[in-house]
């Protein structure tokens, strides 16, 4: 069985797990990617008061050309929450943020409570999607929720561990979710997935097995 924490509970746990990180007083950054003015806009206010454009820009430069891992951990809950509310850039960018967290953030070496909080938040967000898709009458909102599910799974691939329990839970919540996901986020002829998937990962294989059991869409 999958633990299905409510999204707000997972968000509370995320904030609790990263509460010890303090607002940076200064942040070094690549002069081609940011500026002192942008840095002050990021670190002068409390993180909840940073404007969306500045936080969005930081999210894409963090762990690459702007600040430290500790700086990113301070902003992480705010980045995650605003992305879930649709306040930051396209969802494909969030896939990149999660990918950078895995590749350049040393996620596997983070304290277990922090890793667990990230995994729980991603899982809770995903588990809310099938029920939402089931209840939405219009095509466009359903597409947006499916895009969110894909961003969480593709970007979160190296962070989540085995996604099989999440996929099983999605089937239980809404049996047609699998088909809708396959139509929107895979090549049904070549049996390939869209997004930032590592094509060699175990979760990529699990996703294909879920979408195409026996080689056909269910």
mmCIF file of C-alpha atoms in Angstrom:
data_model
loop_
_atom_site.group_PDB
_atom_site.id
_atom_site.type_symbol
_atom_site.label_atom_id
_atom_site.label_comp_id
_atom_site.label_asym_id
_atom_site.label_seq_id
_atom_site.Cartn_x
_atom_site.Cartn_y
_atom_site.Cartn_z
ATOM 1 C CA UNK A 1 0.000 0.000 0.000
ATOM 2 C CA UNK A 2 1.050 3.575 -0.644
ATOM 3 C CA UNK A 3 0.989 6.151 2.109
ATOM 4 C CA UNK A 4 -1.331 8.849 0.756
ATOM 5 C CA UNK A 5 -0.570 11.987 2.741
ATOM 6 C CA UNK A 6 -2.736 14.972 1.995
ATOM 7 C CA UNK A 7 -0.895 17.556 -0.052
ATOM 8 C CA UNK A 8 -0.980 20.114 2.767
ATOM 9 C CA UNK A 9 0.459 17.567 5.221
ATOM 10 C CA UNK A 10 3.307 16.817 2.829
ATOM 11 C CA UNK A 11 3.929 20.535 2.425
ATOM 12 C CA UNK A 12 4.058 20.994 6.200
ATOM 13 C CA UNK A 13 6.556 18.162 6.443
ATOM 14 C CA UNK A 14 8.642 19.697 3.652
ATOM 15 C CA UNK A 15 8.830 23.038 5.433
ATOM 16 C CA UNK A 16 9.618 21.308 8.717
ATOM 17 C CA UNK A 17 12.428 19.248 7.186
ATOM 18 C CA UNK A 18 14.178 22.339 5.780
ATOM 19 C CA UNK A 19 13.420 24.764 8.600
ATOM 20 C CA UNK A 20 17.016 24.848 9.875
ATOM 21 C CA UNK A 21 18.347 26.550 6.740
ATOM 22 C CA UNK A 22 18.666 30.299 7.108
ATOM 23 C CA UNK A 23 18.307 33.039 4.544
ATOM 24 C CA UNK A 24 21.696 33.636 2.870
ATOM 25 C CA UNK A 25 23.308 37.006 3.451
ATOM 26 C CA UNK A 26 25.072 36.894 0.135
ATOM 27 C CA UNK A 27 25.160 34.564 -2.863
ATOM 28 C CA UNK A 28 27.823 34.176 -5.504
ATOM 29 C CA UNK A 29 26.601 33.768 -9.050
ATOM 30 C CA UNK A 30 27.788 33.679 -12.623
ATOM 31 C CA UNK A 31 27.701 37.283 -13.949
ATOM 32 C CA UNK A 32 26.341 36.002 -17.266
ATOM 33 C CA UNK A 33 23.363 34.364 -15.552
ATOM 34 C CA UNK A 34 22.515 36.763 -12.753
ATOM 35 C CA UNK A 35 23.496 40.076 -11.204
ATOM 36 C CA UNK A 36 23.936 41.756 -7.849
ATOM 37 C CA UNK A 37 20.576 43.452 -8.326
ATOM 38 C CA UNK A 38 18.878 40.125 -8.940
ATOM 39 C CA UNK A 39 20.622 38.620 -5.926
ATOM 40 C CA UNK A 40 19.387 41.412 -3.671
ATOM 41 C CA UNK A 41 15.833 40.893 -4.989
ATOM 42 C CA UNK A 42 16.179 37.257 -4.000
ATOM 43 C CA UNK A 43 17.748 37.483 -0.548
ATOM 44 C CA UNK A 44 16.637 40.843 0.860
ATOM 45 C CA UNK A 45 12.972 39.864 1.426
ATOM 46 C CA UNK A 46 11.774 36.802 3.276
ATOM 47 C CA UNK A 47 11.461 33.904 0.813
ATOM 48 C CA UNK A 48 7.661 34.103 0.945
ATOM 49 C CA UNK A 49 7.875 37.695 -0.329
ATOM 50 C CA UNK A 50 10.286 37.118 -3.221
ATOM 51 C CA UNK A 51 8.516 37.918 -6.493
ATOM 52 C CA UNK A 52 7.680 34.989 -8.771
ATOM 53 C CA UNK A 53 9.946 36.044 -11.647
ATOM 54 C CA UNK A 54 12.998 36.300 -9.410
ATOM 55 C CA UNK A 55 12.322 32.972 -7.686
ATOM 56 C CA UNK A 56 11.676 31.303 -11.040
ATOM 57 C CA UNK A 57 14.968 32.608 -12.431
ATOM 58 C CA UNK A 58 16.810 31.418 -9.353
ATOM 59 C CA UNK A 59 15.211 27.961 -9.502
ATOM 60 C CA UNK A 60 16.717 27.377 -12.938
ATOM 61 C CA UNK A 61 20.187 28.653 -12.040
ATOM 62 C CA UNK A 62 20.428 27.098 -8.568
ATOM 63 C CA UNK A 63 22.988 24.309 -8.172
ATOM 64 C CA UNK A 64 24.470 25.316 -11.520
ATOM 65 C CA UNK A 65 25.592 28.946 -11.532
ATOM 66 C CA UNK A 66 24.008 30.634 -8.509
ATOM 67 C CA UNK A 67 24.438 29.943 -4.808
ATOM 68 C CA UNK A 68 25.168 26.813 -2.796
ATOM 69 C CA UNK A 69 23.264 23.649 -1.951
ATOM 70 C CA UNK A 70 22.425 25.135 1.463
ATOM 71 C CA UNK A 71 21.004 28.218 -0.271
ATOM 72 C CA UNK A 72 18.844 25.992 -2.456
ATOM 73 C CA UNK A 73 17.555 24.082 0.552
ATOM 74 C CA UNK A 74 16.412 27.354 2.100
ATOM 75 C CA UNK A 75 14.360 28.190 -0.996
ATOM 76 C CA UNK A 76 13.294 24.634 -1.878
ATOM 77 C CA UNK A 77 9.902 24.569 -0.077
ATOM 78 C CA UNK A 78 8.904 27.884 -1.626
ATOM 79 C CA UNK A 79 9.955 26.756 -5.119
ATOM 80 C CA UNK A 80 8.022 23.511 -4.807
ATOM 81 C CA UNK A 81 4.872 25.114 -3.420
ATOM 82 C CA UNK A 82 4.704 27.924 -5.956
ATOM 83 C CA UNK A 83 5.302 25.521 -8.818
ATOM 84 C CA UNK A 84 2.400 23.384 -7.602
ATOM 85 C CA UNK A 85 0.214 26.503 -7.519
ATOM 86 C CA UNK A 86 1.191 27.391 -11.086
ATOM 87 C CA UNK A 87 3.049 30.564 -10.123
ATOM 88 C CA UNK A 88 6.417 29.654 -11.643
ATOM 89 C CA UNK A 89 7.475 28.783 -15.204
ATOM 90 C CA UNK A 90 6.326 25.893 -17.408
ATOM 91 C CA UNK A 91 6.174 22.461 -15.828
ATOM 92 C CA UNK A 92 8.923 21.200 -18.113
ATOM 93 C CA UNK A 93 11.203 23.639 -16.278
ATOM 94 C CA UNK A 94 10.315 21.978 -12.981
ATOM 95 C CA UNK A 95 11.485 18.687 -14.465
ATOM 96 C CA UNK A 96 14.841 20.370 -15.068
ATOM 97 C CA UNK A 97 14.912 21.721 -11.503
ATOM 98 C CA UNK A 98 14.356 18.220 -10.131
ATOM 99 C CA UNK A 99 16.934 16.814 -12.508
ATOM 100 C CA UNK A 100 19.504 19.365 -11.349
ATOM 101 C CA UNK A 101 18.705 18.482 -7.756
ATOM 102 C CA UNK A 102 19.651 14.896 -8.506
ATOM 103 C CA UNK A 103 22.673 15.554 -10.720
ATOM 104 C CA UNK A 104 24.272 18.539 -9.013
ATOM 105 C CA UNK A 105 22.649 18.808 -5.595
ATOM 106 C CA UNK A 106 24.040 15.613 -4.066
ATOM 107 C CA UNK A 107 20.530 14.486 -3.152
ATOM 108 C CA UNK A 108 21.593 10.945 -2.249
ATOM 109 C CA UNK A 109 23.841 12.371 0.482
ATOM 110 C CA UNK A 110 21.201 14.592 2.085
ATOM 111 C CA UNK A 111 19.942 13.654 5.559
ATOM 112 C CA UNK A 112 17.200 11.051 5.340
ATOM 113 C CA UNK A 113 14.465 13.323 6.814
ATOM 114 C CA UNK A 114 15.096 15.806 4.009
ATOM 115 C CA UNK A 115 15.074 13.154 1.285
ATOM 116 C CA UNK A 116 11.954 11.567 2.765
ATOM 117 C CA UNK A 117 10.163 14.922 2.845
ATOM 118 C CA UNK A 118 10.969 15.569 -0.817
ATOM 119 C CA UNK A 119 9.816 12.087 -1.830
ATOM 120 C CA UNK A 120 6.611 12.415 0.200
ATOM 121 C CA UNK A 121 5.811 15.793 -1.322
ATOM 122 C CA UNK A 122 6.350 14.557 -4.886
ATOM 123 C CA UNK A 123 4.301 11.430 -4.155
ATOM 124 C CA UNK A 124 1.449 13.367 -2.558
ATOM 125 C CA UNK A 125 1.283 15.724 -5.500
ATOM 126 C CA UNK A 126 1.197 12.827 -7.959
ATOM 127 C CA UNK A 127 -1.420 10.864 -6.019
ATOM 128 C CA UNK A 128 -3.766 13.848 -6.152
ATOM 129 C CA UNK A 129 -3.730 13.910 -9.952
ATOM 130 C CA UNK A 130 -5.782 10.814 -10.936
ATOM 131 C CA UNK A 131 -8.747 11.864 -8.777
ATOM 132 C CA UNK A 132 -8.491 15.412 -10.137
ATOM 133 C CA UNK A 133 -8.383 14.189 -13.733
ATOM 134 C CA UNK A 134 -11.367 11.942 -13.080
ATOM 135 C CA UNK A 135 -13.455 14.835 -11.813
ATOM 136 C CA UNK A 136 -12.517 17.432 -14.450
ATOM 137 C CA UNK A 137 -15.065 17.689 -17.263
ATOM 138 C CA UNK A 138 -12.997 19.743 -19.703
ATOM 139 C CA UNK A 139 -10.094 18.580 -21.807
ATOM 140 C CA UNK A 140 -7.700 21.467 -21.178
ATOM 141 C CA UNK A 141 -7.667 21.308 -17.339
ATOM 142 C CA UNK A 142 -7.207 17.546 -17.571
ATOM 143 C CA UNK A 143 -4.228 18.069 -19.844
ATOM 144 C CA UNK A 144 -2.701 20.473 -17.349
ATOM 145 C CA UNK A 145 -3.022 17.941 -14.531
ATOM 146 C CA UNK A 146 -1.521 15.212 -16.720
ATOM 147 C CA UNK A 147 1.365 17.537 -17.518
ATOM 148 C CA UNK A 148 1.903 17.992 -13.776
ATOM 149 C CA UNK A 149 1.921 14.230 -13.224
ATOM 150 C CA UNK A 150 4.489 13.814 -15.985
ATOM 151 C CA UNK A 151 6.712 16.542 -14.569
ATOM 152 C CA UNK A 152 6.637 14.907 -11.145
ATOM 153 C CA UNK A 153 7.465 11.435 -12.452
ATOM 154 C CA UNK A 154 9.958 12.323 -15.175
ATOM 155 C CA UNK A 155 11.813 14.970 -13.189
ATOM 156 C CA UNK A 156 11.479 13.041 -9.938
ATOM 157 C CA UNK A 157 12.624 9.736 -11.435
ATOM 158 C CA UNK A 158 15.995 9.618 -9.613
ATOM 159 C CA UNK A 159 14.515 11.017 -6.386
ATOM 160 C CA UNK A 160 11.425 8.885 -5.873
ATOM 161 C CA UNK A 161 12.744 5.349 -5.788
ATOM 162 C CA UNK A 162 10.532 2.611 -7.219
ATOM 163 C CA UNK A 163 7.433 4.299 -8.684
ATOM 164 C CA UNK A 164 5.444 1.052 -8.997
ATOM 165 C CA UNK A 165 3.349 1.695 -5.832
ATOM 166 C CA UNK A 166 2.427 5.136 -7.164
ATOM 167 C CA UNK A 167 1.340 3.692 -10.491
ATOM 168 C CA UNK A 168 -0.724 1.014 -8.777
ATOM 169 C CA UNK A 169 -2.382 3.686 -6.648
ATOM 170 C CA UNK A 170 -3.181 5.686 -9.775
ATOM 171 C CA UNK A 171 -4.876 2.639 -11.290
ATOM 172 C CA UNK A 172 -6.956 2.204 -8.149
ATOM 173 C CA UNK A 173 -7.997 5.847 -8.090
ATOM 174 C CA UNK A 174 -8.920 6.108 -11.783
ATOM 175 C CA UNK A 175 -8.439 3.089 -14.101
ATOM 176 C CA UNK A 176 -8.541 5.272 -17.243
ATOM 177 C CA UNK A 177 -5.715 7.473 -16.001
ATOM 178 C CA UNK A 178 -3.127 5.137 -17.509
ATOM 179 C CA UNK A 179 -4.610 5.446 -20.988
ATOM 180 C CA UNK A 180 -4.892 9.226 -20.782
ATOM 181 C CA UNK A 181 -1.269 9.438 -19.631
ATOM 182 C CA UNK A 182 -0.129 7.194 -22.491
ATOM 183 C CA UNK A 183 -1.965 9.278 -25.078
ATOM 184 C CA UNK A 184 -0.574 12.573 -23.840
ATOM 185 C CA UNK A 185 2.949 11.698 -22.758
ATOM 186 C CA UNK A 186 4.198 8.802 -24.832
ATOM 187 C CA UNK A 187 4.741 7.749 -28.409
ATOM 188 C CA UNK A 188 2.277 4.900 -28.707
ATOM 189 C CA UNK A 189 3.892 3.590 -31.877
ATOM 190 C CA UNK A 190 7.468 3.480 -30.637
ATOM 191 C CA UNK A 191 6.578 2.997 -26.956
ATOM 192 C CA UNK A 192 8.699 5.880 -25.729
ATOM 193 C CA UNK A 193 8.010 8.457 -23.027
ATOM 194 C CA UNK A 194 8.116 12.242 -23.281
ATOM 195 C CA UNK A 195 9.980 14.424 -20.827
ATOM 196 C CA UNK A 196 13.263 14.360 -18.970
ATOM 197 C CA UNK A 197 13.365 10.621 -18.470
ATOM 198 C CA UNK A 198 16.639 8.789 -18.154
ATOM 199 C CA UNK A 199 15.963 6.158 -20.798
ATOM 200 C CA UNK A 200 18.267 3.732 -18.969
ATOM 201 C CA UNK A 201 16.603 4.031 -15.562
ATOM 202 C CA UNK A 202 14.605 1.308 -13.848
ATOM 203 C CA UNK A 203 11.662 3.660 -13.466
ATOM 204 C CA UNK A 204 11.607 4.324 -17.200
ATOM 205 C CA UNK A 205 11.242 0.576 -17.763
ATOM 206 C CA UNK A 206 8.566 0.383 -15.053
ATOM 207 C CA UNK A 207 6.635 3.192 -16.726
ATOM 208 C CA UNK A 208 6.714 1.445 -20.094
ATOM 209 C CA UNK A 209 5.582 -1.814 -18.473
ATOM 210 C CA UNK A 210 2.721 0.080 -16.825
ATOM 211 C CA UNK A 211 1.640 1.912 -19.970
ATOM 212 C CA UNK A 212 2.182 -0.969 -22.377
ATOM 213 C CA UNK A 213 1.689 -4.286 -20.564
ATOM 214 C CA UNK A 214 2.132 -7.041 -23.115
ATOM 215 C CA UNK A 215 3.143 -4.418 -25.672
ATOM 216 C CA UNK A 216 -0.261 -2.728 -25.963
ATOM 217 C CA UNK A 217 -2.053 0.168 -24.291
ATOM 218 C CA UNK A 218 -4.691 -0.969 -21.801
#
